[in-house]
Amino acid sequence: MVNTVSTTIKTLSLLNVGYTTKYIKDNILSHPEHSSLLAIIDTLNKYKIKTLAVNISFDKLIEMPLPCIIQVQINRNSLFFVLDKIVGDTISYYNDKNKYETISKNEFVKIWTGVCLLIETSVESKEPGIEKKLSDKRFFNSLTVSACFLLVFWVIYSYLNSEAVLDIPSILTTISYTVLKILGLTVGVFLLWFEVDQYNPTLQNFCSGGDASSKVNCNAVLGSKHAKLFQESLSLSLLVFSYFFSTLIYLLINNFSASSISILSLLSFISLPVVIASIYYQAFVIKQWCKFCIIIQIVIITEIALSYFAEFFHTFKVFDTSLLGFLFLIPIISWKFLKPLLENQKETNLHKRGLKKIKNNSNVLEGLLVKSRKIETKPEGLGISINNTTAKYHIIKVCNPYCGPCAKAHPILEELVSAGKISLQILFNARADSKDNKAKPVSHFLAIDSKGDKKKTQQALDDWYLAEQKDYEAFANKYPMNGELELQNKKIEAMRAWCNAENITHTPTIFINGYELPKEYSVKDLVDVLQ
């Protein structure tokens, strides 16, 4: 896992702030400088967590609130650790692998660069939309638990009505045989997961041997041409999953009958040459071992031994194997359609993060801005202006009080104003005409703003745009006026004349520093790009 991602996850975990790994990955990996401290800071800001990057001495560090993020230099590589405790001359932290370590002060000072990111949470610190995400997760987990409960109930019921209950040794051996099938199916799931996401950190941690000289390498075994059949259309991973899926379901459907166990025992014996060939190939051909393969080999050999010593072999009809063959083909056919969907989803996520990383680069935006339409006439004195003296960007928003996209853009731009990133000028494309329903709310906005209280103006705009239904009468009652509305007609006509001169054809139309926002960008993108 990327160091900045794992560091952010561990920090939020220690701070007891709700998070989802996907949201953190999407934000950090799409950041123009995803391996920098800035990526962590910008991501924590979205959780409404205050941060302060400082360069201090160790004497000052012991006075700082913990946990905090520190920068270290190891083998000329810059990494981020999460500092947890300082007790006397011992320092405890989570390293780049999220493993807890405790070292002496002298060892710590040798690797620490002096850079420290201080963190402060509040009651508002949380991931955007975390309540819905957690609710969806709880709902899915409840469905999963219910499904498992029903499956276990069905298995127990089927087993109690099977022939095996008449004999205690038979009960134990049949249960053991079923557990082997479940274990094999579980490993089969991981093998298919490996096919579509072999570089997943979880899989790599299990598959790797821990050092370069290790002979454990799942990539070398599962990625070899010998692990693919029929021009890569059928892999050994899929065959393993199909084998355990079909045999387990077949066993359950037939209520653990003697004939079904006999058929499956014979099938286990038939698969023995494949197991031997796999062991030979790993040991003598590529001289590398796959942990998944080893587990599957042990499971099948144990199946064979159990079948032999428990004397599972009984008579059966050849016709009974037709259902087993059907069950065996189901995963193979399904995987043909499912695998491309999973691969496309993974590729889409990578492309989305890559595209967002480019779009989030302010240099890219500025390069595209100078090539887009430029304002011919500056709208000085028009509309409603909310200025920030330190803002690098001046945004003009041309909108309509009844425009849905304008309402969605409003809180985003307000957030940028509050963060001090932009100055905002809001213009309205309306007519000073009683027949234009836009005129009344626009007049009201301008009348409120004319009193000079910018906070009240912002609150009024929030009340209007954030309301589910735009009810002008209710809005007017909340902000009563005494004749000020009639004084706004000239301002409305001046804005309309400007919109006509600049050929404004839709709302919202956004201009940044005098240039129209490129069509490749949405207002939502500005939260990340206007740093």
PDB file of C-alpha atoms in Angstrom, residues 238-420:
ATOM      1  CA  LEU A 238     -10.616 -21.280 -12.351  1.00  0.00           C
ATOM      2  CA  LEU A 239     -10.462 -25.085 -12.466  1.00  0.00           C
ATOM      3  CA  VAL A 240      -9.639 -25.195  -8.753  1.00  0.00           C
ATOM      4  CA  PHE A 241     -12.560 -22.912  -7.909  1.00  0.00           C
ATOM      5  CA  SER A 242     -14.923 -24.874 -10.170  1.00  0.00           C
ATOM      6  CA  TYR A 243     -13.791 -28.175  -8.629  1.00  0.00           C
ATOM      7  CA  PHE A 244     -14.492 -27.147  -5.045  1.00  0.00           C
ATOM      8  CA  PHE A 245     -17.614 -25.138  -5.898  1.00  0.00           C
ATOM      9  CA  SER A 246     -19.244 -27.997  -7.796  1.00  0.00           C
ATOM     10  CA  THR A 247     -18.271 -30.717  -5.322  1.00  0.00           C
ATOM     11  CA  LEU A 248     -19.417 -28.754  -2.252  1.00  0.00           C
ATOM     12  CA  ILE A 249     -22.771 -27.771  -3.787  1.00  0.00           C
ATOM     13  CA  TYR A 250     -23.242 -31.328  -5.095  1.00  0.00           C
ATOM     14  CA  LEU A 251     -22.621 -32.673  -1.592  1.00  0.00           C
ATOM     15  CA  LEU A 252     -25.183 -30.304  -0.080  1.00  0.00           C
ATOM     16  CA  ILE A 253     -27.841 -30.908  -2.733  1.00  0.00           C
ATOM     17  CA  ASN A 254     -27.612 -34.671  -2.214  1.00  0.00           C
ATOM     18  CA  ASN A 255     -27.848 -34.405   1.598  1.00  0.00           C
ATOM     19  CA  PHE A 256     -24.417 -36.006   2.126  1.00  0.00           C
ATOM     20  CA  SER A 257     -25.654 -39.301   0.673  1.00  0.00           C
ATOM     21  CA  ALA A 258     -23.265 -42.231   0.444  1.00  0.00           C
ATOM     22  CA  SER A 259     -23.456 -42.272  -3.368  1.00  0.00           C
ATOM     23  CA  SER A 260     -22.598 -38.550  -3.643  1.00  0.00           C
ATOM     24  CA  ILE A 261     -19.619 -38.897  -1.295  1.00  0.00           C
ATOM     25  CA  SER A 262     -18.502 -41.955  -3.263  1.00  0.00           C
ATOM     26  CA  ILE A 263     -18.559 -39.979  -6.539  1.00  0.00           C
ATOM     27  CA  LEU A 264     -16.623 -37.097  -4.990  1.00  0.00           C
ATOM     28  CA  SER A 265     -14.057 -39.472  -3.460  1.00  0.00           C
ATOM     29  CA  LEU A 266     -13.450 -41.009  -6.880  1.00  0.00           C
ATOM     30  CA  LEU A 267     -13.056 -37.519  -8.352  1.00  0.00           C
ATOM     31  CA  SER A 268     -10.461 -36.701  -5.667  1.00  0.00           C
ATOM     32  CA  PHE A 269      -8.453 -39.759  -6.702  1.00  0.00           C
ATOM     33  CA  ILE A 270      -8.694 -38.763 -10.360  1.00  0.00           C
ATOM     34  CA  SER A 271      -7.225 -35.342  -9.545  1.00  0.00           C
ATOM     35  CA  LEU A 272      -4.131 -36.879  -7.904  1.00  0.00           C
ATOM     36  CA  PRO A 273      -2.014 -36.819 -11.113  1.00  0.00           C
ATOM     37  CA  VAL A 274      -2.688 -33.077 -11.420  1.00  0.00           C
ATOM     38  CA  VAL A 275      -1.470 -32.555  -7.861  1.00  0.00           C
ATOM     39  CA  ILE A 276       1.703 -34.556  -8.540  1.00  0.00           C
ATOM     40  CA  ALA A 277       2.342 -32.639 -11.763  1.00  0.00           C
ATOM     41  CA  SER A 278       1.885 -29.319  -9.945  1.00  0.00           C
ATOM     42  CA  ILE A 279       4.344 -30.297  -7.215  1.00  0.00           C
ATOM     43  CA  TYR A 280       6.888 -31.454  -9.800  1.00  0.00           C
ATOM     44  CA  TYR A 281       6.523 -28.255 -11.828  1.00  0.00           C
ATOM     45  CA  GLN A 282       7.016 -26.003  -8.802  1.00  0.00           C
ATOM     46  CA  ALA A 283       9.912 -28.023  -7.372  1.00  0.00           C
ATOM     47  CA  PHE A 284      11.948 -28.802 -10.486  1.00  0.00           C
ATOM     48  CA  VAL A 285      10.846 -26.603 -13.413  1.00  0.00           C
ATOM     49  CA  ILE A 286      10.487 -23.056 -12.111  1.00  0.00           C
ATOM     50  CA  LYS A 287      11.863 -23.839  -8.628  1.00  0.00           C
ATOM     51  CA  GLN A 288       9.341 -21.486  -7.031  1.00  0.00           C
ATOM     52  CA  TRP A 289       6.431 -22.254  -4.756  1.00  0.00           C
ATOM     53  CA  CYS A 290       2.926 -20.829  -4.553  1.00  0.00           C
ATOM     54  CA  LYS A 291       1.326 -20.802  -1.090  1.00  0.00           C
ATOM     55  CA  PHE A 292      -2.155 -21.030  -2.549  1.00  0.00           C
ATOM     56  CA  CYS A 293      -1.146 -24.051  -4.626  1.00  0.00           C
ATOM     57  CA  ILE A 294       0.445 -25.745  -1.630  1.00  0.00           C
ATOM     58  CA  ILE A 295      -2.758 -25.361   0.407  1.00  0.00           C
ATOM     59  CA  ILE A 296      -4.853 -26.780  -2.452  1.00  0.00           C
ATOM     60  CA  GLN A 297      -2.458 -29.731  -2.830  1.00  0.00           C
ATOM     61  CA  ILE A 298      -2.651 -30.472   0.903  1.00  0.00           C
ATOM     62  CA  VAL A 299      -6.448 -30.260   0.826  1.00  0.00           C
ATOM     63  CA  ILE A 300      -6.805 -32.667  -2.103  1.00  0.00           C
ATOM     64  CA  ILE A 301      -4.269 -35.157  -0.665  1.00  0.00           C
ATOM     65  CA  THR A 302      -6.104 -35.016   2.670  1.00  0.00           C
ATOM     66  CA  GLU A 303      -9.388 -35.609   0.834  1.00  0.00           C
ATOM     67  CA  ILE A 304      -7.919 -38.699  -0.810  1.00  0.00           C
ATOM     68  CA  ALA A 305      -6.526 -40.033   2.476  1.00  0.00           C
ATOM     69  CA  LEU A 306      -9.804 -39.395   4.284  1.00  0.00           C
ATOM     70  CA  SER A 307     -11.810 -41.082   1.523  1.00  0.00           C
ATOM     71  CA  TYR A 308      -9.535 -44.111   1.610  1.00  0.00           C
ATOM     72  CA  PHE A 309      -9.433 -44.665   5.382  1.00  0.00           C
ATOM     73  CA  ALA A 310     -13.116 -43.804   5.911  1.00  0.00           C
ATOM     74  CA  GLU A 311     -14.083 -46.193   3.094  1.00  0.00           C
ATOM     75  CA  PHE A 312     -16.267 -43.647   1.342  1.00  0.00           C
ATOM     76  CA  PHE A 313     -16.458 -45.772  -1.790  1.00  0.00           C
ATOM     77  CA  HIS A 314     -19.921 -47.120  -2.553  1.00  0.00           C
ATOM     78  CA  THR A 315     -21.874 -47.963  -5.646  1.00  0.00           C
ATOM     79  CA  PHE A 316     -23.388 -45.156  -7.651  1.00  0.00           C
ATOM     80  CA  LYS A 317     -25.026 -44.581 -11.002  1.00  0.00           C
ATOM     81  CA  VAL A 318     -23.079 -42.910 -13.760  1.00  0.00           C
ATOM     82  CA  PHE A 319     -26.144 -40.803 -14.517  1.00  0.00           C
ATOM     83  CA  ASP A 320     -25.722 -39.131 -11.085  1.00  0.00           C
ATOM     84  CA  THR A 321     -22.582 -37.402 -12.343  1.00  0.00           C
ATOM     85  CA  SER A 322     -24.540 -35.265 -14.839  1.00  0.00           C
ATOM     86  CA  LEU A 323     -25.537 -32.799 -12.115  1.00  0.00           C
ATOM     87  CA  LEU A 324     -21.932 -32.625 -10.941  1.00  0.00           C
ATOM     88  CA  GLY A 325     -20.800 -31.816 -14.478  1.00  0.00           C
ATOM     89  CA  PHE A 326     -23.424 -29.073 -14.743  1.00  0.00           C
ATOM     90  CA  LEU A 327     -22.297 -27.528 -11.447  1.00  0.00           C
ATOM     91  CA  PHE A 328     -18.666 -27.722 -12.577  1.00  0.00           C
ATOM     92  CA  LEU A 329     -19.408 -25.732 -15.750  1.00  0.00           C
ATOM     93  CA  ILE A 330     -21.390 -22.960 -14.027  1.00  0.00           C
ATOM     94  CA  PRO A 331     -18.331 -21.075 -12.614  1.00  0.00           C
ATOM     95  CA  ILE A 332     -16.381 -21.499 -15.866  1.00  0.00           C
ATOM     96  CA  ILE A 333     -19.185 -20.002 -17.951  1.00  0.00           C
ATOM     97  CA  SER A 334     -19.943 -17.279 -15.377  1.00  0.00           C
ATOM     98  CA  TRP A 335     -16.273 -16.280 -15.058  1.00  0.00           C
ATOM     99  CA  LYS A 336     -16.149 -15.694 -18.810  1.00  0.00           C
ATOM    100  CA  PHE A 337     -18.553 -12.777 -18.315  1.00  0.00           C
ATOM    101  CA  LEU A 338     -17.628 -11.739 -14.779  1.00  0.00           C
ATOM    102  CA  LYS A 339     -13.843 -11.456 -15.169  1.00  0.00           C
ATOM    103  CA  PRO A 340     -13.938  -8.732 -17.893  1.00  0.00           C
ATOM    104  CA  LEU A 341     -16.353  -6.717 -15.726  1.00  0.00           C
ATOM    105  CA  LEU A 342     -14.003  -6.904 -12.734  1.00  0.00           C
ATOM    106  CA  GLU A 343     -10.970  -6.054 -14.858  1.00  0.00           C
ATOM    107  CA  ASN A 344     -12.808  -3.155 -16.487  1.00  0.00           C
ATOM    108  CA  GLN A 345     -13.863  -1.829 -13.096  1.00  0.00           C
ATOM    109  CA  LYS A 346     -10.281  -1.960 -11.853  1.00  0.00           C
ATOM    110  CA  GLU A 347      -9.013  -0.305 -15.045  1.00  0.00           C
ATOM    111  CA  THR A 348     -11.731   2.342 -14.799  1.00  0.00           C
ATOM    112  CA  ASN A 349     -10.682   3.173 -11.235  1.00  0.00           C
ATOM    113  CA  LEU A 350      -7.063   3.519 -12.327  1.00  0.00           C
ATOM    114  CA  HIS A 351      -8.020   5.761 -15.252  1.00  0.00           C
ATOM    115  CA  LYS A 352     -10.311   7.871 -13.069  1.00  0.00           C
ATOM    116  CA  ARG A 353      -7.554   8.392 -10.514  1.00  0.00           C
ATOM    117  CA  GLY A 354      -5.045   9.133 -13.261  1.00  0.00           C
ATOM    118  CA  LEU A 355      -7.399  11.632 -14.924  1.00  0.00           C
ATOM    119  CA  LYS A 356      -8.210  13.248 -11.596  1.00  0.00           C
ATOM    120  CA  LYS A 357      -4.505  13.509 -10.816  1.00  0.00           C
ATOM    121  CA  ILE A 358      -4.002  15.456 -14.034  1.00  0.00           C
ATOM    122  CA  LYS A 359      -7.088  17.608 -13.514  1.00  0.00           C
ATOM    123  CA  ASN A 360      -6.089  18.380  -9.933  1.00  0.00           C
ATOM    124  CA  ASN A 361      -2.847  19.936 -11.131  1.00  0.00           C
ATOM    125  CA  SER A 362      -3.398  23.705 -11.010  1.00  0.00           C
ATOM    126  CA  ASN A 363      -0.821  24.202 -13.789  1.00  0.00           C
ATOM    127  CA  VAL A 364      -2.947  22.084 -16.118  1.00  0.00           C
ATOM    128  CA  LEU A 365      -6.064  24.096 -15.301  1.00  0.00           C
ATOM    129  CA  GLU A 366      -4.263  27.399 -15.813  1.00  0.00           C
ATOM    130  CA  GLY A 367      -2.912  26.166 -19.151  1.00  0.00           C
ATOM    131  CA  LEU A 368      -6.429  25.265 -20.314  1.00  0.00           C
ATOM    132  CA  LEU A 369      -7.940  28.482 -18.973  1.00  0.00           C
ATOM    133  CA  VAL A 370      -5.831  30.753 -21.185  1.00  0.00           C
ATOM    134  CA  LYS A 371      -7.064  28.775 -24.193  1.00  0.00           C
ATOM    135  CA  SER A 372     -10.738  29.124 -23.280  1.00  0.00           C
ATOM    136  CA  ARG A 373     -13.089  32.065 -23.794  1.00  0.00           C
ATOM    137  CA  LYS A 374     -11.982  35.297 -22.169  1.00  0.00           C
ATOM    138  CA  ILE A 375     -14.321  37.936 -20.763  1.00  0.00           C
ATOM    139  CA  GLU A 376     -14.390  40.992 -23.034  1.00  0.00           C
ATOM    140  CA  THR A 377     -15.968  43.369 -20.517  1.00  0.00           C
ATOM    141  CA  LYS A 378     -15.215  43.218 -16.811  1.00  0.00           C
ATOM    142  CA  PRO A 379     -18.422  43.101 -14.735  1.00  0.00           C
ATOM    143  CA  GLU A 380     -17.201  45.577 -12.143  1.00  0.00           C
ATOM    144  CA  GLY A 381     -19.838  46.593  -9.613  1.00  0.00           C
ATOM    145  CA  LEU A 382     -22.381  44.056 -10.896  1.00  0.00           C
ATOM    146  CA  GLY A 383     -24.131  41.398  -8.855  1.00  0.00           C
ATOM    147  CA  ILE A 384     -23.006  40.220  -5.415  1.00  0.00           C
ATOM    148  CA  SER A 385     -19.325  40.163  -4.520  1.00  0.00           C
ATOM    149  CA  ILE A 386     -17.701  38.268  -1.642  1.00  0.00           C
ATOM    150  CA  ASN A 387     -14.024  39.176  -1.559  1.00  0.00           C
ATOM    151  CA  ASN A 388     -11.003  37.521   0.033  1.00  0.00           C
ATOM    152  CA  THR A 389      -7.916  39.725  -0.049  1.00  0.00           C
ATOM    153  CA  THR A 390      -5.552  36.722  -0.002  1.00  0.00           C
ATOM    154  CA  ALA A 391      -7.406  34.673  -2.632  1.00  0.00           C
ATOM    155  CA  LYS A 392      -5.428  33.687  -5.708  1.00  0.00           C
ATOM    156  CA  TYR A 393      -8.527  33.083  -7.819  1.00  0.00           C
ATOM    157  CA  HIS A 394     -11.462  35.328  -8.645  1.00  0.00           C
ATOM    158  CA  ILE A 395     -14.544  33.377  -9.744  1.00  0.00           C
ATOM    159  CA  ILE A 396     -17.553  34.803 -11.533  1.00  0.00           C
ATOM    160  CA  LYS A 397     -20.662  32.673 -11.362  1.00  0.00           C
ATOM    161  CA  VAL A 398     -23.510  33.506 -13.742  1.00  0.00           C
ATOM    162  CA  CYS A 399     -26.598  31.785 -12.440  1.00  0.00           C
ATOM    163  CA  ASN A 400     -30.362  31.499 -12.306  1.00  0.00           C
ATOM    164  CA  PRO A 401     -32.193  31.370  -8.943  1.00  0.00           C
ATOM    165  CA  TYR A 402     -34.297  28.421 -10.157  1.00  0.00           C
ATOM    166  CA  CYS A 403     -31.443  26.497 -11.808  1.00  0.00           C
ATOM    167  CA  GLY A 404     -30.762  23.030 -10.332  1.00  0.00           C
ATOM    168  CA  PRO A 405     -27.059  22.865 -11.320  1.00  0.00           C
ATOM    169  CA  CYS A 406     -26.633  26.388  -9.901  1.00  0.00           C
ATOM    170  CA  ALA A 407     -28.020  25.181  -6.578  1.00  0.00           C
ATOM    171  CA  LYS A 408     -25.574  22.250  -6.558  1.00  0.00           C
ATOM    172  CA  ALA A 409     -22.650  24.558  -7.378  1.00  0.00           C
ATOM    173  CA  HIS A 410     -23.536  27.031  -4.623  1.00  0.00           C
ATOM    174  CA  PRO A 411     -22.323  25.098  -1.507  1.00  0.00           C
ATOM    175  CA  ILE A 412     -19.111  24.095  -3.309  1.00  0.00           C
ATOM    176  CA  LEU A 413     -18.223  27.702  -4.132  1.00  0.00           C
ATOM    177  CA  GLU A 414     -19.263  28.808  -0.627  1.00  0.00           C
ATOM    178  CA  GLU A 415     -16.857  26.242   0.807  1.00  0.00           C
ATOM    179  CA  LEU A 416     -14.030  27.644  -1.329  1.00  0.00           C
ATOM    180  CA  VAL A 417     -14.908  31.164  -0.186  1.00  0.00           C
ATOM    181  CA  SER A 418     -14.903  30.105   3.471  1.00  0.00           C
ATOM    182  CA  ALA A 419     -11.523  28.412   2.990  1.00  0.00           C
ATOM    183  CA  GLY A 420     -10.139  31.684   1.615  1.00  0.00           C
TER     184      GLY A 420
END
